Coordinates of C-alpha atoms and ligand atoms in Angstrom, one line a residue:
Chain A
M118 CA -0.1 0.2 0.1
S119 CA 1.1 3.7 -0.7
V120 CA 0.1 6.6 1.0
L121 CA 0.5 10.4 -0.1
V122 CA 0.4 13.0 2.6
Y123 CA 0.1 16.6 1.5
I124 CA 2.0 19.2 3.8
N125 CA 1.3 22.9 3.5
S126 CA 5.0 24.3 4.0
A127 CA 4.4 27.9 2.9
N128 CA 5.3 29.0 6.3
G129 CA 7.7 26.2 7.3
L130 CA 6.5 22.9 8.9
H131 CA 4.1 23.1 12.2
K132 CA 2.9 20.3 14.4
S133 CA -0.1 19.5 12.1
A134 CA 2.3 18.7 9.2
F135 CA 4.2 16.1 11.8
E136 CA 0.7 14.7 12.9
A137 CA -0.3 14.3 9.2
V138 CA 2.9 12.1 8.5
T139 CA 2.4 10.3 11.7
Y140 CA -1.0 9.3 10.5
G141 CA 0.2 8.3 7.1
K142 CA 2.7 6.0 9.0
K143 CA -0.1 4.6 11.1
L144 CA -2.3 3.6 8.0
G145 CA 0.7 1.3 6.9
G146 CA 2.7 0.9 3.9
D147 CA 5.0 3.4 2.2
V148 CA 4.8 7.2 3.0
T149 CA 5.2 9.6 0.3
V150 CA 5.0 13.5 1.0
I151 CA 3.9 16.0 -1.6
T152 CA 4.6 19.8 -0.8
T153 CA 5.1 22.9 -2.9
G154 CA 7.1 26.1 -2.7
N155 CA 10.4 27.4 -1.3
T156 CA 10.9 25.5 2.0
D157 CA 14.5 24.1 2.0
S158 CA 14.9 20.7 1.5
G159 CA 17.0 20.2 5.0
T160 CA 13.9 21.0 6.4
L161 CA 11.6 19.1 4.6
A162 CA 13.9 15.9 5.0
S163 CA 13.1 16.1 8.5
L164 CA 9.4 14.8 7.7
G165 CA 11.4 11.4 7.4
K166 CA 11.6 11.2 11.4
Y167 CA 7.7 10.9 11.4
G168 CA 7.7 8.0 8.9
A169 CA 8.1 9.6 5.4
S170 CA 10.3 7.4 3.2
K171 CA 10.7 10.4 0.4
V172 CA 9.5 14.2 0.0
L173 CA 8.3 15.3 -3.5
V174 CA 8.4 19.3 -4.0
D175 CA 7.1 21.2 -6.7
R176 CA 9.2 24.1 -6.6
S177 CA 7.7 25.6 -9.7
F178 CA 4.1 26.0 -8.1
K179 CA 4.3 28.8 -5.1
G180 CA 0.6 29.7 -5.1
E181 CA -2.3 28.2 -3.2
D182 CA -4.9 28.1 -5.9
D183 CA -6.8 25.0 -5.0
Q184 CA -7.4 24.0 -8.8
Q185 CA -3.8 23.9 -9.5
L186 CA -2.8 22.2 -6.1
T187 CA -5.4 19.8 -6.9
R188 CA -3.7 19.0 -10.2
V189 CA -0.2 18.8 -8.4
I190 CA -1.5 16.3 -5.8
A191 CA -3.4 14.3 -8.2
S192 CA -0.2 13.8 -10.4
A193 CA 1.8 13.0 -7.6
A194 CA -0.9 10.4 -6.3
E195 CA -0.9 8.9 -9.8
Q196 CA 3.1 8.7 -9.6
T197 CA 3.3 7.1 -6.3
A198 CA 0.0 4.8 -7.0
A199 CA -1.2 6.1 -3.7
S200 CA -4.3 4.3 -2.3
T201 CA -4.9 7.1 0.3
V202 CA -4.0 10.6 0.5
V203 CA -3.9 12.3 3.8
F204 CA -4.3 15.9 4.5
S205 CA -4.3 18.1 7.8
H206 CA -7.8 19.4 8.0
D207 CA -7.0 22.9 7.5
L208 CA -8.5 25.8 5.2
T209 CA -6.2 24.6 2.4
A210 CA -7.5 21.0 2.9
K211 CA -11.1 22.1 2.7
A212 CA -10.8 23.7 -0.5
V213 CA -8.5 21.1 -2.2
A214 CA -9.5 17.7 -0.7
P215 CA -13.1 17.9 -2.1
R216 CA -11.7 18.5 -5.5
L217 CA -9.4 15.8 -5.4
S218 CA -12.1 13.5 -4.6
V219 CA -14.0 14.2 -7.5
R220 CA -10.8 14.2 -9.8
L221 CA -9.5 10.9 -8.2
K222 CA -13.1 9.3 -7.7
A223 CA -11.8 8.8 -4.0
G224 CA -14.1 8.9 -1.1
L225 CA -13.3 11.3 1.2
V226 CA -13.3 11.6 4.9
S227 CA -13.4 15.3 6.4
G228 CA -11.9 15.9 9.8
A229 CA -11.0 12.5 11.1
I230 CA -10.0 12.3 14.6
D231 CA -8.4 8.6 14.8
V232 CA -6.9 6.0 12.9
P233 CA -9.4 3.7 11.0
S234 CA -10.7 1.2 13.4
G235 CA -10.8 -2.6 13.0
D236 CA -13.8 -2.7 10.7
G237 CA -12.0 -0.1 8.4
T238 CA -14.3 2.9 9.6
V239 CA -12.7 6.2 10.3
K240 CA -14.2 8.3 13.5
V241 CA -15.0 12.0 12.7
N242 CA -17.1 14.6 14.6
V243 CA -20.9 14.9 13.6
F244 CA -23.5 17.3 14.6
S245 CA -20.9 20.0 15.5
G246 CA -18.9 17.6 17.8
K247 CA -21.8 16.6 20.0
A248 CA -21.4 13.0 18.6
F249 CA -19.3 11.0 16.4
G250 CA -19.8 9.1 13.3
A251 CA -18.0 5.8 12.0
V252 CA -17.6 6.7 8.1
K253 CA -16.7 3.9 5.7
V254 CA -14.9 4.4 2.3
N255 CA -16.6 2.1 -0.4
S256 CA -14.1 3.4 -3.1
G257 CA -10.8 1.8 -3.7
K258 CA -9.0 5.2 -3.5
K259 CA -9.3 7.0 -0.1
I260 CA -8.8 10.8 1.1
I261 CA -8.5 11.3 4.7
S262 CA -8.3 14.9 6.3
L263 CA -7.1 14.5 9.9
L264 CA -8.3 16.9 12.4
P265 CA -5.3 19.1 14.1
N266 CA -4.4 18.1 17.9
S267 CA -6.2 14.5 17.2
L268 CA -3.1 12.6 17.6
Q269 CA 0.7 12.9 18.9
P270 CA 3.1 13.0 16.3
E271 CA 5.5 10.4 16.6
E272 CA 9.4 10.5 15.9
T273 CA 10.3 6.8 14.4
G274 CA 12.8 7.3 11.7
V275 CA 15.6 9.4 10.3
D276 CA 15.6 12.2 7.7
C277 CA 14.5 11.1 4.3
G278 CA 15.4 12.1 0.5
V279 CA 13.7 15.1 -0.9
E280 CA 13.1 15.1 -4.9
D281 CA 11.9 17.8 -7.1
F282 CA 8.8 16.8 -8.9
N283 CA 6.7 18.7 -11.6
G284 CA 2.9 18.3 -11.1
N285 CA 2.0 20.2 -14.0
A286 CA -0.3 22.8 -12.0
G287 CA -1.1 24.4 -15.2
E288 CA -3.1 27.6 -15.0
S289 CA -4.7 29.5 -12.4
K290 CA -8.2 31.2 -12.7
V291 CA -7.8 33.3 -9.5
K292 CA -5.9 36.2 -9.1
V293 CA -4.8 37.2 -5.7
L294 CA -4.9 40.9 -5.1
S295 CA -3.6 41.0 -1.5
T296 CA -2.8 38.7 1.6
K297 CA -3.0 39.8 5.1
K298 CA -1.3 37.5 7.7
P299 CA -1.2 38.7 11.2
E300 CA 2.5 37.9 12.6
G301 CA 3.3 36.2 15.4
E302 CA -0.3 34.8 16.2
I303 CA -1.0 31.3 17.1
P304 CA -3.7 29.9 14.5
L305 CA -6.7 29.0 16.6
P306 CA -7.5 25.6 15.3
E307 CA -3.9 24.5 15.8
A308 CA -3.5 26.1 19.2
E309 CA -2.9 23.6 22.3
L310 CA -3.8 26.1 24.7
V311 CA -6.8 28.5 24.2
V312 CA -8.2 31.5 26.4
S313 CA -11.7 32.6 25.3
A314 CA -14.1 35.2 26.8
G315 CA -17.6 36.1 26.2
R316 CA -20.2 38.8 27.0
G317 CA -19.5 38.9 30.6
L318 CA -16.3 40.7 29.7
K319 CA -18.8 43.5 29.2
G320 CA -16.7 45.6 26.2
P321 CA -13.5 45.4 24.0
E322 CA -11.4 47.7 26.1
N323 CA -11.7 44.9 28.8
W324 CA -9.9 42.5 26.8
G325 CA -6.2 43.3 28.0
I326 CA -6.7 40.7 31.0
V327 CA -7.8 37.9 28.7
E328 CA -4.6 38.5 26.3
D329 CA -2.3 38.8 29.6
L330 CA -3.5 35.4 30.4
A331 CA -2.9 34.1 27.0
K332 CA 0.4 35.6 26.6
A333 CA 1.4 34.2 30.1
L334 CA 0.2 30.8 29.0
G335 CA 1.4 31.0 25.4
A336 CA -2.4 30.8 24.3
A337 CA -4.5 31.5 21.4
T338 CA -7.4 33.8 22.1
A339 CA -11.0 32.9 21.1
C340 CA -14.6 34.4 21.9
S341 CA -18.2 33.4 22.0
R342 CA -20.3 34.8 19.0
P343 CA -22.3 37.6 20.1
V344 CA -19.0 39.1 21.2
A345 CA -17.7 38.8 17.2
D346 CA -21.0 39.8 16.1
I347 CA -21.0 43.2 17.8
G348 CA -17.4 43.8 16.6
W349 CA -15.8 43.6 20.2
R350 CA -13.6 40.7 18.6
P351 CA -12.3 39.7 15.0
H352 CA -14.5 37.2 13.5
H353 CA -11.9 34.4 13.2
E354 CA -11.8 34.4 17.0
H355 CA -15.4 33.1 17.3
V356 CA -15.7 29.4 18.1
G357 CA -18.7 27.4 18.1
Q358 CA -21.2 25.6 16.0
T359 CA -21.2 28.6 13.6
G360 CA -17.8 29.6 14.2
V361 CA -14.4 27.4 14.3
A362 CA -14.7 24.3 15.9
I363 CA -11.3 23.8 18.1
R364 CA -9.8 20.7 20.2
P365 CA -7.3 22.3 22.3
N366 CA -5.8 20.6 25.4
L367 CA -6.8 23.3 27.5
Y368 CA -9.8 25.6 27.1
I369 CA -10.3 28.4 29.5
A370 CA -13.6 30.2 29.2
A371 CA -14.5 33.6 31.0
G372 CA -17.8 35.3 31.0
I373 CA -19.2 32.9 28.6
S374 CA -23.0 31.0 29.7
G375 CA -22.0 28.0 27.5
A376 CA -24.8 27.7 25.3
I377 CA -25.3 24.6 23.4
Q378 CA -24.1 26.3 20.0
H379 CA -21.0 27.5 22.0
L380 CA -20.4 23.9 23.6
A381 CA -20.7 22.6 20.0
G382 CA -17.5 24.1 18.8
V383 CA -15.5 23.4 22.1
N384 CA -16.5 20.1 23.5
G385 CA -13.4 18.1 21.8
S386 CA -11.4 20.2 24.2
K387 CA -9.3 17.8 26.3
V388 CA -9.6 19.9 29.6
M389 CA -12.2 23.0 30.4
V390 CA -11.9 25.6 32.8
V391 CA -14.8 27.7 33.3
I392 CA -14.9 31.2 35.1
N393 CA -18.4 32.8 35.4
T394 CA -20.1 34.9 38.4
D395 CA -23.4 32.8 37.9
P396 CA -23.2 29.3 39.7
E397 CA -26.2 28.5 37.4
A398 CA -24.2 28.9 34.3
P399 CA -24.7 25.9 31.9
F400 CA -21.2 25.9 31.1
F401 CA -20.1 24.6 34.7
K402 CA -21.7 21.2 33.6
A403 CA -19.3 20.7 30.7
A404 CA -16.4 22.1 32.7
D405 CA -13.4 19.8 34.4
Y406 CA -12.5 22.9 36.4
G407 CA -15.0 25.7 37.5
V408 CA -14.4 29.0 39.4
I409 CA -17.4 30.7 40.4
G410 CA -16.1 34.5 40.6
D411 CA -15.6 37.8 38.6
A412 CA -13.8 37.4 35.7
F413 CA -12.3 41.2 36.0
E414 CA -10.5 39.7 39.5
V415 CA -9.9 36.0 38.6
L416 CA -8.2 36.4 35.5
P417 CA -5.4 38.7 36.7
K418 CA -5.0 36.3 39.5
L419 CA -4.8 33.6 37.2
T420 CA -2.3 35.2 35.0
E421 CA -0.1 35.9 38.0
A422 CA -0.5 32.2 39.3
V423 CA 0.9 31.1 35.7
K424 CA 3.6 33.4 35.9
K425 CA 4.7 32.3 39.0
F426 CA 4.6 28.6 38.0
K427 CA 6.4 29.5 34.8
A428 CA 9.1 31.3 37.0
S429 CA 9.5 28.3 39.0
G430 CA 10.9 26.5 36.0
N431 CA 8.2 25.2 34.3
Chain B
M55 CA -22.2 27.0 -18.6
P56 CA -22.3 30.8 -18.3
S57 CA -25.5 32.5 -19.2
F58 CA -24.7 36.2 -19.4
E59 CA -27.6 37.0 -21.4
N60 CA -27.1 40.6 -20.4
L61 CA -24.4 41.7 -17.9
G62 CA -27.2 43.3 -15.7
F63 CA -28.5 39.7 -15.0
M64 CA -26.9 37.1 -13.1
K65 CA -28.1 33.5 -12.7
I66 CA -27.4 32.4 -9.3
L67 CA -27.7 29.0 -8.0
V68 CA -27.8 28.7 -4.2
C69 CA -27.4 25.2 -2.6
I70 CA -29.4 24.6 0.5
S71 CA -29.1 22.0 2.8
K72 CA -31.5 21.1 6.0
A73 CA -30.1 20.9 9.4
P74 CA -31.4 20.0 12.6
D75 CA -32.2 23.1 14.7
T76 CA -29.2 23.7 16.9
T77 CA -30.9 23.0 20.0
S78 CA -32.1 19.8 19.1
K79 CA -31.3 16.8 21.1
I80 CA -28.9 14.5 19.5
A81 CA -29.6 10.9 19.7
F82 CA -29.4 7.7 17.6
V83 CA -31.8 5.0 16.6
D84 CA -31.6 1.4 14.8
N85 CA -28.5 0.3 16.9
N86 CA -27.1 3.7 16.6
T87 CA -26.9 3.5 12.8
R88 CA -29.6 6.4 12.2
F89 CA -30.0 10.0 13.6
D90 CA -33.3 10.0 15.8
E91 CA -35.3 12.5 13.8
N92 CA -38.4 12.1 16.4
G93 CA -39.2 15.4 17.7
V94 CA -36.4 17.2 15.6
Q95 CA -37.3 20.4 13.7
Y96 CA -35.0 21.2 10.7
I97 CA -34.2 24.5 9.4
V98 CA -32.2 25.8 6.7
N99 CA -28.6 25.1 7.5
P100 CA -27.4 28.5 9.0
Y101 CA -24.8 29.2 6.7
D102 CA -26.6 28.7 3.7
E103 CA -29.6 31.0 4.9
W104 CA -27.4 33.5 6.6
Y105 CA -24.7 34.1 4.0
S106 CA -25.1 32.4 0.5
L107 CA -29.0 33.1 0.2
V108 CA -29.1 36.6 1.4
R109 CA -25.8 37.6 -0.4
A110 CA -27.2 36.2 -3.7
L111 CA -30.6 38.0 -3.1
E112 CA -28.4 41.4 -2.6
I113 CA -26.6 40.7 -5.7
K114 CA -29.9 40.3 -7.7
E115 CA -31.3 43.4 -5.9
T116 CA -28.3 45.5 -7.1
I117 CA -27.7 44.4 -10.6
G118 CA -30.6 42.2 -11.4
G119 CA -30.8 38.3 -11.8
N120 CA -32.6 35.2 -10.9
V121 CA -31.7 33.3 -7.4
T122 CA -32.8 29.5 -7.6
I123 CA -32.3 27.4 -4.9
I124 CA -31.3 23.8 -5.0
T125 CA -31.5 21.0 -2.5
V126 CA -30.9 17.3 -2.7
G127 CA -33.5 15.7 -0.7
T128 CA -37.0 14.0 0.0
A129 CA -40.3 15.5 -0.3
T130 CA -40.5 16.1 3.5
D131 CA -37.7 18.6 2.8
E132 CA -40.0 21.0 1.3
A133 CA -40.6 22.9 4.3
V134 CA -37.2 23.9 4.4
I135 CA -37.2 24.8 0.6
R136 CA -40.4 27.2 1.1
K137 CA -38.6 29.0 4.3
A138 CA -35.7 29.7 1.9
L139 CA -38.2 30.8 -0.9
A140 CA -39.9 33.1 1.8
I141 CA -36.7 34.9 2.2
G142 CA -36.8 35.9 -1.1
A143 CA -35.2 33.2 -3.8
D144 CA -37.3 33.1 -7.2
D145 CA -37.6 29.3 -7.5
A146 CA -36.5 26.0 -6.2
V147 CA -35.1 22.5 -7.5
R148 CA -35.3 19.6 -5.4
I149 CA -33.2 16.6 -6.5
D150 CA -35.5 13.7 -5.4
A151 CA -33.2 11.7 -3.6
D152 CA -31.7 11.0 -0.1
P153 CA -28.4 12.8 -0.2
T154 CA -26.4 10.0 1.4
D155 CA -23.2 11.7 1.2
A156 CA -21.4 15.1 -0.2
Y157 CA -20.0 13.3 -3.2
Y158 CA -23.5 12.1 -4.0
T159 CA -25.0 15.5 -3.4
A160 CA -22.3 17.3 -5.5
V161 CA -22.6 15.3 -8.5
Q162 CA -26.3 15.5 -8.5
I163 CA -26.0 19.6 -8.1
A164 CA -23.3 19.9 -10.7
E165 CA -25.5 17.7 -13.1
Y166 CA -28.3 20.2 -12.7
A167 CA -26.0 23.3 -12.8
K168 CA -24.4 22.0 -16.2
T169 CA -27.5 21.6 -17.9
N170 CA -29.4 24.8 -16.8
G171 CA -26.3 27.1 -17.1
F172 CA -25.4 29.4 -13.9
D173 CA -23.1 32.5 -13.8
L174 CA -22.4 31.8 -10.0
V175 CA -23.1 28.9 -7.7
L176 CA -23.1 29.6 -3.9
T177 CA -22.8 27.2 -1.0
G178 CA -22.5 27.4 2.6
K179 CA -19.2 27.0 4.6
E180 CA -20.5 23.5 5.9
T181 CA -23.5 22.2 7.3
I182 CA -23.9 22.3 11.0
N183 CA -24.7 18.2 11.3
Y184 CA -21.9 16.8 9.2
N185 CA -19.7 19.8 9.0
G186 CA -17.8 18.3 6.2
S187 CA -17.2 21.4 4.0
Q188 CA -17.2 19.2 0.9
V189 CA -19.8 19.8 -1.6
G190 CA -18.6 23.5 -2.9
G191 CA -15.2 22.0 -4.0
M192 CA -16.7 18.9 -5.4
I193 CA -19.4 20.9 -7.4
A194 CA -16.4 23.1 -8.6
E195 CA -14.4 20.3 -9.8
A196 CA -17.1 18.4 -11.5
L197 CA -17.7 21.7 -13.4
D198 CA -14.0 22.5 -14.1
L199 CA -14.6 25.8 -12.4
P200 CA -12.6 27.9 -10.0
F201 CA -13.8 27.6 -6.3
I202 CA -13.4 30.1 -3.6
S203 CA -13.8 28.5 -0.1
L204 CA -14.8 30.4 3.1
A205 CA -15.2 33.8 1.3
S206 CA -16.3 36.6 3.8
K207 CA -17.0 39.0 1.1
L208 CA -18.2 38.9 -2.5
D209 CA -18.5 41.8 -4.9
V210 CA -19.4 41.6 -8.7
N211 CA -18.0 43.9 -11.2
G212 CA -19.3 43.0 -14.3
T213 CA -18.4 39.6 -15.3
T214 CA -15.7 39.4 -12.7
L215 CA -15.8 38.7 -8.6
T216 CA -14.0 40.2 -6.1
L217 CA -13.7 38.2 -3.0
E218 CA -12.1 38.3 0.4
K219 CA -11.6 34.8 1.8
E220 CA -9.9 33.3 4.9
I221 CA -6.5 31.3 4.2
V222 CA -4.4 29.4 6.9
G223 CA -3.5 32.2 9.2
G224 CA -4.9 35.2 7.5
L225 CA -7.1 36.8 4.9
Q226 CA -6.7 37.1 1.1
V227 CA -8.4 39.2 -1.6
V228 CA -8.9 37.6 -4.9
E229 CA -10.5 38.3 -8.3
V230 CA -11.9 35.5 -10.5
A231 CA -14.0 35.5 -13.7
L232 CA -17.4 34.4 -13.9
P233 CA -18.4 31.7 -13.8
A234 CA -17.4 30.3 -10.4
V235 CA -18.4 28.3 -7.3
V236 CA -18.2 30.1 -4.0
S237 CA -18.6 28.9 -0.3
C238 CA -19.8 31.6 2.1
A239 CA -18.8 32.2 5.8
K240 CA -19.4 34.9 8.0
G241 CA -19.2 38.5 7.0
M242 CA -20.9 38.0 3.8
A243 CA -24.4 39.1 4.7
E244 CA -26.9 39.6 7.4
Q245 CA -29.4 37.3 8.2
R246 CA -32.8 38.3 7.0
I247 CA -36.2 37.2 8.9
P248 CA -38.9 36.3 6.3
N249 CA -41.9 38.8 6.4
M250 CA -45.5 37.8 6.1
R251 CA -45.6 38.7 2.3
G252 CA -42.6 36.6 1.7
I253 CA -44.1 33.6 3.5
M254 CA -47.6 34.1 1.4
A255 CA -45.5 34.5 -1.8
A256 CA -43.4 31.3 -1.4
R257 CA -46.4 28.9 -1.3
T258 CA -46.8 29.6 -5.1
K259 CA -43.4 30.1 -6.3
P260 CA -42.2 27.3 -8.7
L261 CA -40.6 24.1 -7.0
Q262 CA -39.3 21.7 -9.8
V263 CA -38.7 18.3 -8.8
V264 CA -36.0 16.7 -11.0
A265 CA -35.0 12.7 -11.0
P266 CA -31.5 12.1 -9.7
V267 CA -28.8 10.8 -12.0
A268 CA -26.8 7.4 -11.3
V269 CA -24.0 8.1 -8.9
D270 CA -21.6 5.9 -7.0
L271 CA -21.8 5.9 -3.2
L272 CA -18.2 6.6 -2.2
T273 CA -18.7 6.9 1.4
S274 CA -21.2 5.8 3.9
Y275 CA -22.1 6.3 7.8
E276 CA -21.7 2.7 9.5
G277 CA -22.7 4.1 12.9
Y278 CA -22.7 6.8 15.6
S279 CA -21.7 7.0 19.1
M280 CA -21.8 9.7 21.9
P281 CA -18.9 11.3 24.0
A282 CA -18.2 9.7 27.0
A283 CA -20.0 11.5 30.0
K284 CA -18.0 14.1 32.0
S285 CA -17.2 13.9 35.3
A286 CA -18.4 16.3 37.7
C287 CA -16.8 19.6 37.6
K288 CA -14.1 20.5 40.4
M289 CA -14.9 23.7 42.0
I290 CA -12.1 25.8 42.8
D291 CA -11.8 29.1 45.1
P292 CA -11.4 32.1 43.1
S293 CA -8.9 33.4 45.7
N294 CA -6.7 30.4 45.1
M295 CA -5.7 30.5 41.6
D296 CA -2.5 28.8 42.6
E297 CA -4.2 25.6 43.3
L298 CA -6.1 25.9 39.6
V299 CA -2.5 26.0 38.1
A300 CA -1.1 23.1 40.3
L301 CA -4.3 20.9 39.2
L302 CA -3.6 21.8 35.6
H303 CA -0.3 20.8 35.7
N304 CA -0.1 17.8 38.0
E305 CA -3.6 16.2 37.6
A306 CA -4.8 17.4 34.0
K307 CA -1.3 17.5 32.7
V308 CA -2.0 20.2 30.2
I309 CA 0.2 22.8 31.3
Ligands
LIG206 C1 -28.0 29.0 15.2 C2 -27.5 29.6 15.9 C3 -26.1 29.3 16.1 C4 -25.1 29.9 17.1 N1 -23.7 29.9 16.9 C5 -23.0 30.0 17.9 C6 -21.4 29.9 18.0 O1 -21.1 29.4 17.3 N2 -20.7 30.2 19.2 C7 -21.3 31.1 20.2 O2 -20.4 31.2 21.1 N3 -22.7 31.2 20.2 C8 -23.6 30.8 19.0 N4 -24.9 31.1 19.4 C9 -25.2 32.0 20.4 C10 -25.6 31.3 21.7 O3 -26.8 30.7 21.7 C11 -25.1 32.3 22.9 O4 -26.0 33.4 22.8 C12 -24.1 32.7 22.9 O5 -22.8 31.7 23.0 C13 -23.7 33.6 24.1 O6 -22.5 34.4 24.4 P1 -21.7 34.5 25.5 O7 -22.0 33.3 26.5 O8 -20.7 35.4 25.5 O9 -22.8 35.7 26.2 P2 -23.8 35.4 27.6 O10 -25.0 34.3 27.2 O11 -24.6 36.8 27.5 O12 -23.3 35.0 28.6 C14 -22.4 35.8 29.4 C15 -22.0 35.0 30.5 O13 -21.1 35.8 31.3 C16 -21.3 35.6 32.8 N5 -20.9 36.9 33.4 C17 -21.3 38.1 33.4 N6 -20.1 39.2 34.1 C18 -19.4 38.2 34.4 C19 -18.2 38.6 35.1 N7 -17.9 39.7 35.6 N8 -17.3 37.4 35.2 C20 -17.4 36.4 34.9 N9 -18.7 36.1 34.4 C21 -19.6 36.9 33.8 C22 -23.0 35.5 32.6 O14 -23.1 34.8 34.2 C23 -23.0 35.0 31.5 O15 -23.3 33.4 31.9 C24 -25.8 30.5 18.3 C25 -27.4 30.8 18.3 C26 -27.8 30.1 17.3 C27 -29.4 30.7 17.4

């Protein structure tokens, strides 16, 4: 069996890339990575440690057009006779994997959270994280896109070879006019630690205490839907059923009531801490640790405690 | 597939899915192989309704055109179709089949779009029940058209679209010539509440029922399960955040 893993290396290699290669390795068989762009071969070779036997890189293609990228990945799948193509379930995968599914006539499993079970089905979140589904792929070729933070990258091997590849990207029909990438922020879907706040914070001018805690922890920030709707926080921070679905190791929620639609996007978190003045807030039912108290007092205290903990060598 | 009968008239196809109301109790029957629809209220999938349908209507209102909604579904889905018509779509198409997976659904819609010619095909970002985010890209590939995924802004200038879309870690402004497929996310438009006149008018708007084409089933849902019940929440004294940090480190092992 041959597995092809697509890695987005445009901004270097992230944990999600190591997760995807580890996942490919766990499927069994020979793992080839396909990527594009300028990342140096030395860096790409390190994917061998996670189980890749070879990295193919199309250096002539630097864009992010999904139609072109689909052609490149399809040629790599053909050349390696891949029976499964693995993606990390990010925005690129959401655009490219469905296209590739039609092109290769390969059944697509989006947002896998585990390796296939004994009966060959793959576990995914359904109903916005309120339940799990077991998806079976009936076609000979398969595409699986893996939800970030679903498994730990495992280093089992050594650096592998990196080969130039021409995937015949062809023409792009999409012209990029401008790109805005905020520097230094941790992308929310990949973040292992997330500090989130809601309407209980009363106004955008009060977010300093949320950001301070996030900074002390090295966490990303998120918010509830009304907070993004009224413009207190940017839309990309909105988590929940109609926002981003996340599954960090730690989710700290301050001044968020825990409505069912909010929980839908965060209940994949491994551990949840809830800070709320109202002991009856529904969020406490979903929480692992609860603090009944005023966010304006609790958050700065928690930040201090985290700083003290880090200063003590942790 | 473009129509462009004249430039002031856009033919827009809006893909609509039904979804269980967000407060629905999620349970499964038949040995956990089927979603329990008992007592479940279906709504138009929020992304389809709030963003793609409303933006399509705004385009029609400013430059002229026709907004057709399309759903792959059985006769019981007509209530959801009427709701979308009440918000303002001109007509509706129902491909008469149970939409078993995204590929099946996308191929049905692509077939219809191919024969009937549209300038713009819109989908929502994802459905809130299967969250696959698959249908838009699949339709685009089947029609060999560009696909702009997760667009938060869409403007029409003659025969080109200018869009703002989310990319990994940022935002991008792009331009693409029509025809194109776009999936719509937050920011695209504001929710519209149908009024009485809209609801009345929806009853008589054309709803065409089309037979499905034969499509291979690439995937199937074999079963469902529920997350394990959470153990009780441990309460921490608000004045003792050192204890919380210690628990997160020693017990939960997340920091
Ligand atoms: C179709 C649909 C989709 C939706 N999708 C989403 C979604 O994706 N994400 C989402 O978040 N919501 C979503 N919602 C909205 C959701 O139902 C809730 O209205 C929303 O999550 C509430 O946000 P909140 O908790 O910030 O505000 P509120 O409900 O107003 O809660 C504020 C909380 O802060 C507490 N509080 C107040 N002051 C303090 C203080 N000083 N210190 C500590 N706590 C304090 C209060 O006790 C309260 O619990 C959706 C709704 C619908 C109908």
